[in-house]
């Protein structure tokens, strides 16, 4: 059995990358993570029935010969794995220093991870239907900020053109790309606004914000996006207390501020402009 995995708190790039991997490995099972961001949940509620995702409770109890990791380099242990299980990684984050040298790595520098999956789908001349094209494109648009983030590459743009040529529905993408904040997220947003601290470092405006988020069930990243868009700093460092512990969400709008290095120093990781 082959299984396609991604990270928890999956965003649309992670889910789209799983779909892209399934198109490349049609005999593999794209296993949904237990925790999915709110827009991903909404999208799956609407289109999940026509997509190949499988829930944990439905995963067959069979030996696992291959794990395909997408949009992450962190392994999730599953029953059925063994020392002979082959690990293949497709990711666009910086390479972790402690990876097993036996793993097969496909690491790229791109605004979205799904762009490399789409490149391989194009090269293999694999057919993609309208819903699949829309799902792939949604991952692209979300992780590149609709192709406006500084990390966006020509590969992302070419992948977007491919999806549109295959019928990706831009109206659907717009509807699911930036959902409005939930009631809990709005309360957290208000709390955070009361605790903004501003730092000027080498002509860069850095906002550090903290608040209690024990009552918030939805993802924190949407709140960070909202604050970044409204306050427009060079970088935003958001620290919230959750039931799992203290969480950092960092966003940057400037090439001069690499928030991934901040996250890495606290045990996390990510991109120069988005990390946690």
Coordinates of C-alpha atoms in Angstrom, one line a residue:
X1 CA 0.0 0.0 0.0
X2 CA 1.1 3.5 -0.8
X3 CA 0.0 6.5 1.3
X4 CA 0.1 10.2 0.6
X5 CA 0.6 12.3 3.8
X6 CA 0.9 16.0 4.6
X7 CA 1.1 18.2 7.7
X8 CA -1.5 18.8 10.3
X9 CA -3.5 22.1 10.2
X10 CA -3.4 21.5 6.5
X11 CA -4.0 24.5 4.2
X12 CA -5.2 24.3 0.6
X13 CA -1.6 24.0 -0.7
X14 CA -1.2 20.9 1.4
X15 CA -4.5 19.4 0.3
X16 CA -3.9 20.3 -3.3
X17 CA -0.4 18.8 -3.1
X18 CA -2.0 15.5 -1.9
X19 CA -4.3 15.6 -4.9
X20 CA -1.4 16.3 -7.2
X21 CA 0.5 13.4 -5.7
X22 CA -2.5 11.1 -6.2
X23 CA -2.7 12.1 -9.9
X24 CA 1.0 11.1 -10.2
X25 CA 0.6 8.0 -8.1
X26 CA -3.0 6.9 -8.8
X27 CA -2.5 3.6 -6.8
X28 CA -1.7 5.6 -3.6
X29 CA -4.2 6.7 -0.9
X30 CA -4.3 10.5 -0.1
X31 CA -4.9 10.4 3.6
X32 CA -6.5 13.5 5.1
X33 CA -4.8 14.9 8.2
X34 CA -6.9 15.0 11.3
X35 CA -6.7 18.8 11.5
X36 CA -7.6 20.9 8.4
X37 CA -7.9 24.7 8.2
X38 CA -11.4 26.1 8.0
X39 CA -11.4 27.0 4.3
X40 CA -10.1 23.5 3.6
X41 CA -12.9 21.9 5.6
X42 CA -15.5 24.0 3.8
X43 CA -14.1 23.1 0.4
X44 CA -14.1 19.4 1.3
X45 CA -17.7 19.6 2.5
X46 CA -18.6 20.9 -0.9
X47 CA -16.4 18.9 -3.2
X48 CA -14.9 16.0 -1.1
X49 CA -17.3 13.5 -2.6
X50 CA -15.7 13.8 -6.0
X51 CA -12.1 13.9 -4.8
X52 CA -10.0 10.9 -3.8
X53 CA -9.2 11.8 -0.2
X54 CA -9.5 9.1 2.5
X55 CA -10.1 9.6 6.3
X56 CA -8.0 7.9 8.9
X57 CA -10.8 5.6 10.0
X58 CA -11.1 4.3 6.4
X59 CA -7.4 3.5 5.9
X60 CA -6.9 -0.2 5.1
X61 CA -4.9 -2.2 7.6
X62 CA -2.2 -3.3 5.2
X63 CA 1.6 -3.1 5.1
X64 CA 2.8 0.3 3.8
X65 CA 5.5 0.0 1.1
X66 CA 5.7 3.7 0.3
X67 CA 4.9 7.0 2.1
X68 CA 4.7 10.1 -0.1
X69 CA 5.1 13.3 2.0
X70 CA 3.9 16.5 0.5
X71 CA 4.3 20.1 1.7
X72 CA 6.3 18.9 4.7
X73 CA 9.4 17.0 5.7
X74 CA 8.0 15.8 9.0
X75 CA 7.0 12.1 9.2
X76 CA 3.7 10.9 10.7
X77 CA 4.1 7.3 11.9
X78 CA 1.4 4.9 10.7
X79 CA 0.6 1.3 11.5
X80 CA 1.9 -0.8 8.7
X81 CA 5.1 1.1 8.3
X82 CA 8.4 -0.7 8.6
X83 CA 12.1 -0.1 8.1
X84 CA 11.6 -1.1 4.5
X85 CA 9.0 1.5 3.8
X86 CA 10.2 3.9 1.1
X87 CA 9.8 7.6 1.8
X88 CA 9.4 10.1 -1.0
X89 CA 9.2 13.8 -0.2
X90 CA 7.8 16.7 -2.3
X91 CA 8.2 20.0 -0.5
X92 CA 9.1 23.7 -1.0
X93 CA 10.4 24.4 2.5
X94 CA 14.1 24.6 3.3
X95 CA 15.7 21.2 3.7
X96 CA 15.8 20.0 7.3
X97 CA 19.3 19.1 8.5
X98 CA 18.3 15.8 10.1
X99 CA 16.5 14.0 7.3
X100 CA 17.2 10.3 6.7
X101 CA 19.7 10.1 3.7
X102 CA 17.6 7.1 2.4
X103 CA 14.6 9.4 1.7
X104 CA 14.0 10.4 -1.9
X105 CA 13.8 14.2 -1.9
X106 CA 12.1 16.5 -4.4
X107 CA 12.7 20.0 -2.9
X108 CA 12.0 23.2 -4.9
X109 CA 12.1 26.9 -4.3
X110 CA 8.6 28.1 -5.2
X111 CA 5.7 30.0 -3.6
X112 CA 3.5 26.9 -3.5
X113 CA 4.4 23.3 -3.2
X114 CA 1.6 22.2 -5.6
X115 CA 3.3 24.0 -8.4
X116 CA 5.9 21.2 -8.6
X117 CA 3.2 18.6 -8.6
X118 CA 1.5 20.4 -11.5
X119 CA 4.8 20.6 -13.4
X120 CA 5.1 16.8 -13.2
X121 CA 1.5 16.3 -14.1
X122 CA 2.0 18.4 -17.2
X123 CA 5.2 16.6 -18.2
X124 CA 3.4 13.2 -17.8
X125 CA 0.4 14.5 -19.9
X126 CA -2.0 13.4 -17.2
X127 CA -5.6 14.4 -17.7
X128 CA -7.2 16.7 -15.1
X129 CA -10.9 17.4 -14.7
X130 CA -12.5 20.7 -13.7
X131 CA -12.8 20.0 -10.0
X132 CA -9.2 18.7 -9.8
X133 CA -7.9 21.8 -11.7
X134 CA -9.9 24.1 -9.3
X135 CA -8.5 22.3 -6.3
X136 CA -4.9 22.5 -7.6
X137 CA -5.3 26.1 -8.4
X138 CA -6.8 26.9 -5.0
X139 CA -3.6 25.7 -3.4
X140 CA -1.6 27.8 -5.8
X141 CA -3.6 31.0 -5.2
X142 CA -3.6 30.6 -1.4
X143 CA 0.1 29.9 -0.9
X144 CA 1.2 32.7 -3.3
X145 CA -1.3 35.3 -2.2
X146 CA -2.8 35.1 -5.6
X147 CA 0.7 35.4 -7.1
X148 CA 1.6 38.6 -5.2
X149 CA 4.0 37.2 -2.6
X150 CA 7.7 37.7 -3.1
X151 CA 8.3 34.0 -3.0
X152 CA 6.2 33.5 -6.2
X153 CA 8.1 32.0 -9.1
X154 CA 7.6 31.5 -12.8
X155 CA 6.8 27.9 -12.0
X156 CA 3.8 29.0 -9.9
X157 CA 2.6 31.2 -12.7
X158 CA 3.0 28.5 -15.3
X159 CA 1.1 26.1 -13.0
X160 CA -1.7 28.6 -12.7
X161 CA -2.0 28.9 -16.4
X162 CA -2.2 25.1 -16.8
X163 CA -5.0 24.9 -14.2
X164 CA -7.0 27.7 -15.9
X165 CA -6.5 26.0 -19.3
X166 CA -7.9 22.8 -17.7
X167 CA -11.1 24.7 -16.6
X168 CA -10.3 25.8 -13.0
X169 CA -13.3 27.8 -11.8
X170 CA -12.0 31.2 -10.6
X171 CA -15.4 32.1 -9.0
X172 CA -15.0 29.0 -6.8
X173 CA -11.5 29.9 -5.9
X174 CA -12.5 33.4 -4.9
X175 CA -15.3 32.0 -2.7
X176 CA -13.0 29.7 -0.8
X177 CA -9.7 31.6 -0.8
X178 CA -10.3 34.1 2.0
X179 CA -13.2 33.1 4.2
X180 CA -14.5 35.7 6.7
X181 CA -13.3 35.3 10.2
X182 CA -15.4 33.2 12.5
X183 CA -16.9 34.6 15.7
X184 CA -14.0 33.2 17.7
X185 CA -11.4 34.5 15.3
X186 CA -13.0 38.0 15.4
X187 CA -12.8 38.0 19.2
X188 CA -9.2 37.0 19.1
X189 CA -8.5 39.7 16.5
X190 CA -10.0 42.3 18.8
X191 CA -7.8 41.0 21.7
X192 CA -4.7 41.1 19.6
X193 CA -5.3 44.7 18.5
X194 CA -5.2 45.8 22.1
X195 CA -1.8 44.2 22.6
X196 CA 0.2 45.4 19.6
X197 CA 3.8 46.4 20.3
X198 CA 5.7 48.2 17.6
X199 CA 9.5 47.9 17.0
X200 CA 11.6 49.8 14.5
X201 CA 14.6 47.7 13.5
X202 CA 16.9 48.8 10.7
X203 CA 14.1 50.8 9.1
X204 CA 11.7 47.9 9.3
X205 CA 8.4 48.1 11.2
X206 CA 8.0 44.9 13.2
X207 CA 4.7 44.3 15.1
X208 CA 4.7 41.8 18.0
X209 CA 1.3 40.8 19.3
X210 CA 0.1 38.4 22.0
X211 CA -3.2 37.1 23.3
X212 CA -5.1 34.2 24.9
X213 CA -6.6 31.9 22.2
X214 CA -7.8 29.1 24.4
X215 CA -11.4 29.5 23.2
X216 CA -10.5 29.6 19.5
X217 CA -11.2 26.4 17.6
X218 CA -10.4 27.7 14.1
X219 CA -6.9 28.3 12.7
X220 CA -4.9 31.3 13.8
X221 CA -3.3 31.9 10.4
X222 CA -6.5 33.6 9.1
X223 CA -6.3 36.1 11.9
X224 CA -2.6 36.8 11.1
X225 CA -3.5 37.4 7.5
X226 CA -6.2 39.8 8.5
X227 CA -3.9 41.8 10.8
X228 CA -1.1 41.9 8.3
X229 CA -3.5 43.2 5.6
X230 CA -5.0 45.9 7.9
X231 CA -1.9 47.1 9.7
X232 CA 0.5 46.5 6.8
X233 CA 3.8 46.1 8.8
X234 CA 7.0 44.9 7.4
X235 CA 6.6 41.9 9.7
X236 CA 4.1 40.6 12.1
X237 CA 4.9 38.2 15.0
X238 CA 1.8 36.8 16.6
X239 CA 2.0 34.7 19.8
X240 CA -1.1 33.1 21.2
X241 CA -1.7 30.6 24.0
X242 CA -3.7 27.5 22.9
X243 CA -4.6 24.2 24.4
X244 CA -1.6 22.7 22.7
X245 CA 0.8 25.4 24.0
X246 CA 2.2 28.7 22.8
X247 CA 1.9 29.1 19.1
X248 CA 3.8 31.6 16.9
X249 CA 2.5 32.7 13.6
X250 CA 4.8 35.0 11.7
X251 CA 4.2 37.0 8.5
X252 CA 6.4 39.3 6.5
X253 CA 5.7 41.7 3.7
X254 CA 9.4 42.6 3.2
X255 CA 12.4 40.7 1.8
X256 CA 14.4 42.4 4.5
X257 CA 12.7 40.4 7.2
X258 CA 13.0 36.6 7.1
X259 CA 10.4 35.3 9.5
X260 CA 11.4 31.6 8.9
X261 CA 14.6 32.2 10.9
X262 CA 12.5 33.6 13.8
X263 CA 10.3 30.5 13.7
X264 CA 13.2 28.1 13.4
X265 CA 14.8 29.6 16.5
X266 CA 11.6 28.7 18.4
X267 CA 11.4 25.1 17.0
X268 CA 9.2 25.9 14.0
X269 CA 9.8 26.7 10.4
X270 CA 8.3 27.9 7.1
X271 CA 9.1 30.4 4.4
X272 CA 10.8 33.8 4.5
X273 CA 7.4 35.5 4.4
X274 CA 5.2 33.0 6.3
X275 CA 6.3 30.8 9.1
X276 CA 4.9 29.2 12.3

